[in-house]
Short mmCIF file of C-alpha atoms and ligand atoms in Angstrom, two decimals:
data_model
loop_
_atom_site.label_atom_id
_atom_site.label_comp_id
_atom_site.label_asym_id
_atom_site.label_seq_id
_atom_site.Cartn_x
_atom_site.Cartn_y
_atom_site.Cartn_z
CA UNK A 1 -21.51 91.24 -13.26
CA UNK A 2 -24.35 93.35 -11.93
CA UNK A 3 -26.35 92.50 -8.84
CA UNK A 4 -29.35 94.18 -7.30
CA UNK A 5 -29.45 93.81 -3.54
CA UNK A 6 -32.62 94.39 -1.56
CA UNK A 7 -32.54 94.58 2.24
CA UNK A 8 -35.59 94.04 4.40
CA UNK A 9 -36.59 96.18 7.36
CA UNK A 10 -35.03 94.06 10.09
CA UNK A 11 -31.71 94.16 8.17
CA UNK A 12 -31.84 97.96 8.52
CA UNK A 13 -33.43 98.37 11.93
CA UNK A 14 -30.47 100.13 13.58
CA UNK A 15 -26.88 101.26 13.01
CA UNK A 16 -25.40 97.82 13.77
CA UNK A 17 -27.60 96.27 11.13
CA UNK A 18 -26.64 99.02 8.65
CA UNK A 19 -22.99 98.17 9.27
CA UNK A 20 -23.60 94.49 8.47
CA UNK A 21 -25.34 95.58 5.30
CA UNK A 22 -22.47 97.90 4.41
CA UNK A 23 -19.99 95.05 4.83
CA UNK A 24 -22.07 92.79 2.61
CA UNK A 25 -22.29 95.40 -0.14
CA UNK A 26 -18.61 96.34 -0.01
CA UNK A 27 -17.55 92.73 -0.17
CA UNK A 28 -18.73 92.33 -3.74
CA UNK A 29 -18.22 94.99 -6.37
CA UNK A 30 -21.09 93.63 -8.43
CA UNK A 31 -23.55 94.71 -5.70
CA UNK A 32 -24.20 98.01 -7.42
CA UNK A 33 -27.87 98.74 -6.94
CA UNK A 34 -29.30 98.75 -3.44
CA UNK A 35 -33.00 98.70 -2.60
CA UNK A 36 -33.71 99.34 1.09
CA UNK A 37 -36.92 98.86 3.07
CA UNK A 38 -37.79 101.17 5.96
CA UNK A 39 -36.23 100.41 9.37
CA UNK A 40 -38.02 97.42 10.87
CA UNK A 41 -38.21 96.03 14.38
CA UNK A 42 -35.10 96.14 16.57
CA UNK A 43 -36.63 93.70 19.05
CA UNK A 44 -39.83 91.66 19.17
CA UNK A 45 -42.12 94.31 20.69
CA UNK A 46 -40.68 97.17 18.64
CA UNK A 47 -42.78 98.96 15.98
CA UNK A 48 -41.73 99.18 12.32
CA UNK A 49 -41.19 102.70 11.01
CA UNK A 50 -43.78 102.03 8.29
CA UNK A 51 -46.40 101.29 10.95
CA UNK A 52 -45.40 104.39 12.91
CA UNK A 53 -45.87 106.44 9.75
CA UNK A 54 -49.34 105.01 9.16
CA UNK A 55 -50.29 105.83 12.76
CA UNK A 56 -48.81 109.28 12.56
CA UNK A 57 -50.61 110.12 9.36
CA UNK A 58 -53.92 108.83 10.73
CA UNK A 59 -53.56 111.41 13.50
CA UNK A 60 -52.73 114.15 11.01
CA UNK A 61 -55.71 113.25 8.91
CA UNK A 62 -58.00 113.29 11.93
CA UNK A 63 -56.71 116.77 12.76
CA UNK A 64 -55.00 115.53 15.94
CA UNK A 65 -51.54 116.50 17.15
CA UNK A 66 -48.93 114.30 15.48
CA UNK A 67 -45.64 116.05 16.28
CA UNK A 68 -44.68 113.74 19.12
CA UNK A 69 -45.01 110.63 16.98
CA UNK A 70 -43.23 112.26 14.04
CA UNK A 71 -40.38 113.17 16.37
CA UNK A 72 -40.14 109.57 17.50
CA UNK A 73 -39.84 108.51 13.87
CA UNK A 74 -37.17 111.13 13.35
CA UNK A 75 -35.23 109.82 16.32
CA UNK A 76 -35.22 106.31 14.80
CA UNK A 77 -33.28 107.77 11.86
CA UNK A 78 -31.11 109.96 14.05
CA UNK A 79 -30.12 106.92 16.08
CA UNK A 80 -28.97 105.24 12.86
CA UNK A 81 -27.20 108.32 11.50
CA UNK A 82 -25.45 108.90 14.84
CA UNK A 83 -24.47 105.24 15.18
CA UNK A 84 -22.91 105.32 11.73
CA UNK A 85 -21.10 108.58 12.48
CA UNK A 86 -22.56 110.31 9.44
CA UNK A 87 -22.70 114.06 8.84
CA UNK A 88 -26.29 114.11 7.70
CA UNK A 89 -29.26 116.11 8.84
CA UNK A 90 -32.82 115.15 7.98
CA UNK A 91 -34.27 118.37 9.48
CA UNK A 92 -35.24 119.73 6.07
CA UNK A 93 -36.83 116.43 5.04
CA UNK A 94 -38.86 116.19 8.24
CA UNK A 95 -40.04 119.81 7.93
CA UNK A 96 -41.28 118.96 4.44
CA UNK A 97 -42.96 115.75 5.64
CA UNK A 98 -44.65 117.64 8.46
CA UNK A 99 -46.02 120.17 6.00
CA UNK A 100 -47.20 117.45 3.61
CA UNK A 101 -48.95 115.65 6.48
CA UNK A 102 -50.73 118.87 7.41
CA UNK A 103 -51.80 119.26 3.80
CA UNK A 104 -53.15 115.68 3.83
CA UNK A 105 -50.77 114.32 1.22
CA UNK A 106 -52.24 110.82 1.55
CA UNK A 107 -51.57 107.56 3.38
CA UNK A 108 -49.34 106.22 0.63
CA UNK A 109 -47.16 109.32 0.67
CA UNK A 110 -46.84 108.95 4.44
CA UNK A 111 -45.93 105.26 4.37
CA UNK A 112 -43.42 105.73 1.55
CA UNK A 113 -41.31 108.14 3.60
CA UNK A 114 -39.91 105.20 5.57
CA UNK A 115 -38.01 103.84 2.59
CA UNK A 116 -37.39 107.30 1.10
CA UNK A 117 -35.50 108.47 4.21
CA UNK A 118 -33.75 105.15 4.66
CA UNK A 119 -32.59 105.43 1.05
CA UNK A 120 -31.08 108.83 1.76
CA UNK A 121 -29.26 107.50 4.83
CA UNK A 122 -28.09 104.40 2.98
CA UNK A 123 -26.79 106.42 0.00
CA UNK A 124 -24.86 108.72 2.33
CA UNK A 125 -23.41 105.77 4.23
CA UNK A 126 -22.28 103.90 1.12
CA UNK A 127 -21.31 106.94 -0.94
CA UNK A 128 -23.75 105.81 -3.66
CA UNK A 129 -26.06 108.01 -5.68
CA UNK A 130 -29.64 108.39 -4.39
CA UNK A 131 -32.33 107.79 -7.01
CA UNK A 132 -35.86 108.62 -5.83
CA UNK A 133 -38.22 105.78 -6.72
CA UNK A 134 -40.88 108.40 -7.52
CA UNK A 135 -38.82 109.34 -10.59
CA UNK A 136 -38.48 105.83 -12.00
CA UNK A 137 -41.41 103.69 -10.85
CA UNK A 138 -44.77 104.55 -12.34
CA UNK A 139 -48.37 103.52 -11.86
CA UNK A 140 -51.13 104.17 -14.39
CA UNK A 141 -54.26 106.15 -13.63
CA UNK A 142 -55.99 103.00 -12.33
CA UNK A 143 -53.21 102.41 -9.85
CA UNK A 144 -51.71 99.42 -11.69
CA UNK A 145 -47.97 99.32 -12.20
CA UNK A 146 -46.97 100.72 -15.60
CA UNK A 147 -44.33 98.10 -16.31
CA UNK A 148 -43.18 99.43 -19.67
CA UNK A 149 -42.70 102.98 -18.56
CA UNK A 150 -41.04 101.86 -15.32
CA UNK A 151 -38.67 99.54 -17.10
CA UNK A 152 -37.59 102.24 -19.52
CA UNK A 153 -37.20 104.87 -16.80
CA UNK A 154 -35.10 102.70 -14.50
CA UNK A 155 -32.93 101.50 -17.36
CA UNK A 156 -32.30 105.03 -18.58
CA UNK A 157 -31.72 106.56 -15.16
CA UNK A 158 -29.35 103.87 -13.93
CA UNK A 159 -27.29 103.92 -17.10
CA UNK A 160 -25.63 107.03 -15.76
CA UNK A 161 -25.39 105.79 -12.17
CA UNK A 162 -22.78 103.15 -11.58
CA UNK A 163 -23.69 102.67 -7.93
CA UNK A 164 -27.09 103.74 -6.65
CA UNK A 165 -29.66 103.37 -3.88
CA UNK A 166 -33.30 103.19 -4.96
CA UNK A 167 -35.77 103.10 -2.06
CA UNK A 168 -38.30 100.27 -2.15
CA UNK A 169 -42.09 100.15 -1.82
CA UNK A 170 -43.32 103.18 -3.82
CA UNK A 171 -43.52 105.02 -7.09
CA UNK A 172 -45.68 107.77 -8.53
CA UNK A 173 -49.05 108.17 -10.22
CA UNK A 174 -49.49 110.06 -13.52
CA UNK A 175 -50.41 113.20 -11.51
CA UNK A 176 -47.18 112.93 -9.52
CA UNK A 177 -48.81 111.68 -6.32
CA UNK A 178 -46.95 108.98 -4.42
CA UNK A 179 -48.38 105.47 -4.44
CA UNK A 180 -47.06 102.41 -2.61
CA UNK A 181 -47.25 98.74 -3.44
CA UNK A 182 -49.00 96.50 -0.92
CA UNK A 183 -47.14 95.71 2.31
CA UNK A 184 -43.78 94.08 1.83
CA UNK A 185 -43.61 95.69 -1.61
CA UNK A 186 -39.91 96.61 -1.54
CA UNK A 187 -39.35 93.11 -2.88
CA UNK A 188 -41.19 94.20 -6.04
CA UNK A 189 -39.02 97.29 -6.41
CA UNK A 190 -35.91 95.12 -6.24
CA UNK A 191 -37.28 92.82 -8.89
CA UNK A 192 -38.18 95.72 -11.20
CA UNK A 193 -34.71 97.20 -10.87
CA UNK A 194 -33.11 93.80 -11.54
CA UNK A 195 -35.19 93.39 -14.67
CA UNK A 196 -34.56 96.90 -15.99
CA UNK A 197 -30.80 96.76 -15.63
CA UNK A 198 -30.63 93.11 -16.79
CA UNK A 199 -28.97 92.07 -13.55
CA UNK A 200 -27.15 88.76 -13.28
CA UNK A 201 -28.67 88.16 -9.87
CA UNK A 202 -31.30 89.65 -7.59
CA UNK A 203 -30.21 89.17 -3.98
CA UNK A 204 -32.96 89.54 -1.43
CA UNK A 205 -31.46 89.88 2.04
CA UNK A 206 -33.67 89.19 5.00
CA UNK A 207 -33.63 87.79 8.53
CA UNK A 208 -34.14 84.12 7.76
CA UNK A 209 -31.58 81.67 6.35
CA UNK A 210 -33.62 81.14 3.18
CA UNK A 211 -36.77 79.43 2.08
CA UNK A 212 -37.40 76.63 4.55
CA UNK A 213 -38.58 73.14 3.65
CA UNK A 214 -41.45 73.48 6.10
CA UNK A 215 -42.96 76.02 8.47
CA UNK A 216 -40.65 76.48 11.50
CA UNK A 217 -43.72 76.92 13.72
CA UNK A 218 -44.53 73.29 12.99
CA UNK A 219 -41.15 71.67 12.35
CA UNK A 220 -38.33 72.28 14.79
CA UNK A 221 -35.44 73.87 12.92
CA UNK A 222 -36.35 72.85 9.36
CA UNK A 223 -33.66 72.70 6.70
CA UNK A 224 -33.19 75.44 4.12
CA UNK A 225 -34.13 74.74 0.49
CA UNK A 226 -30.94 75.14 -1.57
CA UNK A 227 -32.62 75.68 -4.91
CA UNK A 228 -36.23 76.00 -5.92
CA UNK A 229 -37.89 76.77 -9.23
CA UNK A 230 -40.33 79.63 -9.71
CA UNK A 231 -43.10 77.10 -10.27
CA UNK A 232 -42.38 75.26 -7.04
CA UNK A 233 -42.21 78.55 -5.20
CA UNK A 234 -45.63 79.55 -6.51
CA UNK A 235 -47.12 76.28 -5.28
CA UNK A 236 -45.62 76.67 -1.82
CA UNK A 237 -46.34 80.38 -1.57
CA UNK A 238 -49.95 79.80 -2.54
CA UNK A 239 -50.22 77.41 0.37
CA UNK A 240 -48.90 79.99 2.76
CA UNK A 241 -45.11 79.69 2.74
CA UNK A 242 -43.80 83.19 2.24
CA UNK A 243 -40.46 84.90 2.27
CA UNK A 244 -40.96 87.13 -0.73
CA UNK A 245 -43.85 89.34 -1.81
CA UNK A 246 -45.88 87.28 -4.25
CA UNK A 247 -45.66 89.84 -7.05
CA UNK A 248 -41.88 90.09 -6.79
CA UNK A 249 -41.18 87.04 -8.85
CA UNK A 250 -42.90 88.06 -12.08
CA UNK A 251 -40.54 90.78 -13.39
CA UNK A 252 -37.38 88.71 -12.94
CA UNK A 253 -39.01 85.44 -13.87
CA UNK A 254 -39.83 86.79 -17.31
CA UNK A 255 -36.15 87.60 -17.79
CA UNK A 256 -34.76 84.38 -16.38
CA UNK A 257 -32.92 86.27 -13.61
CA UNK A 258 -32.43 84.16 -10.47
CA UNK A 259 -33.31 85.40 -6.98
CA UNK A 260 -31.07 84.54 -4.08
CA UNK A 261 -32.63 84.74 -0.61
CA UNK A 262 -29.89 85.51 1.91
CA UNK A 263 -29.59 86.10 5.63
CA UNK A 264 -28.07 89.45 6.64
CA UNK A 265 -27.21 88.00 10.03
CA UNK A 266 -25.41 85.01 8.54
CA UNK A 267 -23.96 86.26 5.25
CA UNK A 268 -21.64 83.31 4.68
CA UNK A 269 -24.55 80.95 4.11
CA UNK A 270 -25.61 80.44 0.49
CA UNK A 271 -29.34 80.84 1.22
CA UNK A 272 -31.93 79.75 -1.33
CA UNK A 273 -31.63 80.16 -5.09
CA UNK A 274 -34.92 80.68 -6.92
CA UNK A 275 -34.47 79.81 -10.58
CA UNK A 276 -36.46 79.29 -13.75
CA UNK A 277 -35.12 75.80 -14.21
CA UNK A 278 -32.13 73.80 -13.07
CA UNK A 279 -30.54 70.48 -13.83
CA UNK A 280 -29.22 70.33 -10.28
CA UNK A 281 -30.95 67.53 -8.50
CA UNK A 282 -32.79 68.63 -5.40
CA UNK A 283 -31.26 67.38 -2.16
CA UNK A 284 -34.40 65.45 -1.28
CA UNK A 285 -37.21 64.04 -3.39
CA UNK A 286 -39.43 66.81 -2.18
CA UNK A 287 -38.54 70.48 -2.27
CA UNK A 288 -40.97 71.74 0.33
CA UNK A 289 -44.18 71.23 2.26
CA UNK A 290 -46.77 73.89 2.99
CA UNK A 291 -50.39 73.94 3.93
CA UNK A 292 -53.36 75.84 5.19
CA UNK A 293 -56.20 75.15 7.55
CA UNK A 294 -59.76 76.33 7.24
CA UNK A 295 -61.32 74.60 4.26
CA UNK A 296 -64.76 73.14 3.70
CA UNK A 297 -65.56 70.39 1.27
CA UNK A 298 -68.88 70.01 -0.44
CA UNK A 299 -69.78 66.51 -1.56
CA UNK A 300 -72.36 66.25 -4.27
CA UNK A 301 -73.86 62.83 -4.99
CA UNK A 302 -76.03 61.88 -7.90
CA UNK A 303 -76.59 58.49 -9.45
CA UNK A 304 -75.35 58.37 -13.05
CA UNK A 305 -73.57 61.69 -12.67
CA UNK A 306 -70.72 60.40 -14.80
CA UNK A 307 -72.83 60.33 -17.95
CA UNK A 308 -74.48 63.69 -17.45
CA UNK A 309 -72.74 66.09 -19.78
CA UNK A 310 -72.26 69.57 -18.36
CA UNK A 311 -72.69 68.49 -14.72
CA UNK A 312 -69.35 69.93 -13.58
CA UNK A 313 -69.87 73.18 -15.41
CA UNK A 314 -73.27 73.70 -13.83
CA UNK A 315 -71.92 72.98 -10.34
CA UNK A 316 -69.00 75.35 -10.78
CA UNK A 317 -71.38 77.93 -12.27
CA UNK A 318 -73.14 78.09 -8.91
CA UNK A 319 -69.86 78.83 -7.17
CA UNK A 320 -69.08 81.45 -9.76
CA UNK A 321 -72.48 83.15 -9.38
CA UNK A 322 -71.80 83.40 -5.67
CA UNK A 323 -68.39 84.93 -6.23
CA UNK A 324 -66.55 81.94 -4.77
CA UNK A 325 -63.34 80.49 -6.10
CA UNK A 326 -62.73 76.81 -5.51
CA UNK A 327 -59.44 75.23 -4.53
CA UNK A 328 -59.69 71.62 -5.63
CA UNK A 329 -62.25 69.38 -7.19
CA UNK A 330 -61.62 65.66 -6.93
CA UNK A 331 -64.40 63.50 -8.36
CA UNK A 332 -65.65 59.93 -8.32
CA UNK A 333 -68.10 58.12 -10.59
CA UNK A 334 -71.23 59.46 -8.97
CA UNK A 335 -69.71 62.06 -6.65
CA UNK A 336 -67.98 65.33 -7.02
CA UNK A 337 -66.26 67.22 -4.21
CA UNK A 338 -65.47 70.89 -4.20
CA UNK A 339 -63.01 72.42 -1.73
CA UNK A 340 -63.50 76.06 -0.77
CA UNK A 341 -62.16 78.45 1.86
CA UNK A 342 -64.40 78.22 4.92
CA UNK A 343 -64.43 81.94 5.69
CA UNK A 344 -65.50 82.85 2.15
CA UNK A 345 -67.99 80.03 1.90
CA UNK A 346 -69.80 80.17 5.25
CA UNK A 347 -71.82 83.34 4.69
CA UNK A 348 -73.07 81.96 1.38
CA UNK A 349 -73.44 78.26 2.13
CA UNK A 350 -77.24 78.04 2.02
CA UNK A 351 -77.40 79.99 -1.25
CA UNK A 352 -74.84 77.63 -2.78
CA UNK A 353 -76.67 74.50 -1.61
CA UNK A 354 -79.97 75.79 -3.00
CA UNK A 355 -78.23 76.83 -6.22
CA UNK A 356 -76.76 73.34 -6.67
CA UNK A 357 -80.15 71.73 -6.13
CA UNK A 358 -81.67 73.95 -8.76
CA UNK A 359 -78.82 73.51 -11.21
CA UNK A 360 -78.19 69.75 -11.12
CA UNK A 361 -80.86 68.10 -8.93
CA UNK A 362 -78.41 66.00 -6.90
CA UNK A 363 -79.41 63.07 -4.66
CA UNK A 364 -77.61 64.70 -1.74
CA UNK A 365 -75.26 67.51 -0.80
CA UNK A 366 -73.02 67.11 2.28
CA UNK A 367 -70.64 69.55 3.84
CA UNK A 368 -67.55 68.71 5.82
CA UNK A 369 -65.74 71.48 7.66
CA UNK A 370 -62.46 71.89 9.60
CA UNK A 371 -60.32 70.59 6.80
CA UNK A 372 -56.72 71.43 5.99
CA UNK A 373 -54.86 71.11 2.71
CA UNK A 374 -51.20 70.21 2.52
CA UNK A 375 -49.10 70.62 -0.61
CA UNK A 376 -46.05 68.42 -0.99
CA UNK A 377 -44.05 70.07 -3.75
CA UNK A 378 -41.01 68.93 -5.65
CA UNK A 379 -39.63 68.81 -9.17
CA UNK A 380 -37.80 65.67 -8.04
CA UNK A 381 -41.05 63.74 -7.65
CA UNK A 382 -41.42 63.39 -11.39
CA UNK A 383 -38.46 61.12 -11.72
CA UNK A 384 -38.86 59.21 -8.49
CA UNK A 385 -40.99 56.16 -8.08
CA UNK A 386 -42.96 55.62 -4.90
CA UNK A 387 -43.18 59.19 -3.64
CA UNK A 388 -46.91 58.97 -3.12
CA UNK A 389 -46.49 55.56 -1.51
CA UNK A 390 -44.01 56.93 0.99
CA UNK A 391 -46.18 59.92 1.82
CA UNK A 392 -49.23 57.84 2.50
CA UNK A 393 -47.52 55.15 4.50
CA UNK A 394 -45.88 57.88 6.62
CA UNK A 395 -49.30 59.40 7.19
CA UNK A 396 -50.79 56.03 8.06
CA UNK A 397 -48.03 55.38 10.59
CA UNK A 398 -48.67 58.77 12.12
CA UNK A 399 -52.34 57.82 12.37
CA UNK A 400 -53.45 60.60 10.04
CA UNK A 401 -56.62 59.96 8.11
CA UNK A 402 -56.29 61.17 4.50
CA UNK A 403 -59.55 62.64 3.24
CA UNK A 404 -58.51 63.79 -0.20
CA UNK A 405 -55.65 63.30 -2.64
CA UNK A 406 -55.03 65.38 -5.71
CA UNK A 407 -51.99 65.03 -7.92
CA UNK A 408 -51.74 67.24 -10.97
CA UNK A 409 -50.35 65.73 -14.15
CA UNK A 410 -47.33 68.03 -13.86
CA UNK A 411 -46.24 65.75 -11.00
CA UNK A 412 -44.93 68.84 -9.32
CA UNK A 413 -47.15 68.51 -6.31
CA UNK A 414 -49.46 66.26 -4.38
CA UNK A 415 -52.25 67.91 -2.45
CA UNK A 416 -53.56 66.08 0.58
CA UNK A 417 -56.69 66.93 2.56
CA UNK A 418 -56.70 66.08 6.28
CA UNK A 419 -58.71 67.34 9.22
CA UNK A 420 -57.51 70.56 10.85
CA UNK A 421 -56.62 68.72 14.04
CA UNK A 422 -54.23 66.36 12.22
CA UNK A 423 -52.56 69.07 10.15
CA UNK A 424 -49.36 69.52 12.18
CA UNK A 425 -48.93 65.78 12.70
CA UNK A 426 -49.27 65.18 8.99
CA UNK A 427 -46.64 67.77 8.08
CA UNK A 428 -44.25 66.36 10.66
CA UNK A 429 -44.71 62.84 9.28
CA UNK A 430 -44.04 63.94 5.69
CA UNK A 431 -41.02 66.01 6.71
CA UNK A 432 -39.59 63.11 8.68
CA UNK A 433 -39.93 60.53 5.95
CA UNK A 434 -38.20 62.68 3.31
CA UNK A 435 -35.85 64.95 5.20
CA UNK A 436 -35.07 63.48 8.60
CA UNK A 437 -34.84 59.96 7.19
CA UNK A 438 -33.03 61.35 4.10
CA UNK A 439 -35.04 59.35 1.63
N1 LIG B 1 -41.81 98.93 4.68
C1 LIG B 1 -42.89 98.35 3.93
C2 LIG B 1 -43.67 97.42 4.83
O1 LIG B 1 -43.45 97.37 6.03
C3 LIG B 1 -42.45 97.71 2.68
C4 LIG B 1 -41.40 96.64 2.81
O2 LIG B 1 -40.83 96.45 3.88
O3 LIG B 1 -41.16 95.95 1.83
O4 LIG B 1 -44.55 96.75 4.37
#
């Protein structure tokens, strides 16, 4: 058994957190490859080391004094090293970083030092080998990940390392310069390592009990999803539910390696399993609910639209010409509705309306704003009768007016459009009918 274990920043924010992580790793011999983030927040108002590094480098780049801030970053690591009782000095590393900052080594180099240093500390603490991500994760000259080269390099390098720490978040460009992924990118590193070594499991340890059925800012104490498929996860993540970096699922998904989201502060809980497919029945008919506010719908009316070949293409062509992507497009006999993101659409609305008039000569074009979309997602819906019925009667009882319904033929999700002001109430009603009432 081989497991890759990735720990997020809050799991490594101080020495106490490091000790919890150490216990987790030592408890299971299969936890052989560790991918750490940079130290995160120790308390709500604290600043993540990655953010401190960005700030520090901005000063260096502007030619301002940055020593004080760099020293504060250094003391974050010293606090961890001291708390763990390690014989480790980062003086040499910080002298090098200081010099590189003075020589304007780049924002990405600066940000990457958070995980680089944490990797060194983690390797010393665990007695594992340290493998610099710059030597095994590669980007091409356009800045895109070079998956092939990376996969080969990790596989080859880790063949000779039975237990290793590989810092998350960065790799190197063809010219050797450091480049980072987007924020939260250590999740991607973990996934790449899991793929390359053909891990049995990719454990992603964080500060939440798993993927939640609904947003805890809306639902009080929502239940954890026990198992979710990659497809369901994509649907929910697209609608705003996030635990993992979006790009982290692709490398392992291609290999059929499951991801297990776990809570460092509650390691006995099973967390959420993210899998390609499973015959295990979900606990409830629905797997999760997610949604977003801030949509606009455009209603286009034209008598006899249904028999006009090419109508839809011409309408969508106008959106395309204006660089707008659309979210959903329910249609009636003589009407077609297009949902778009309000913030992208607003600056271009008059161009789009004029474009539609020119392209299809509609009878009328109406806009409705302040709309929210809610996705009710679940592989269990396919085999259950009456799911839609239950959703809509729950919404009716909660006095929510449904403005749009869209169910794909995959039967994996039902998308519901409501007004922004009824968004929270709608989610509560759907959660209650499936989870609280255990239907
Ligand atoms: N430390 C980086 C960030 O704050 C990357 C990560 O945590 O995954 O975004």
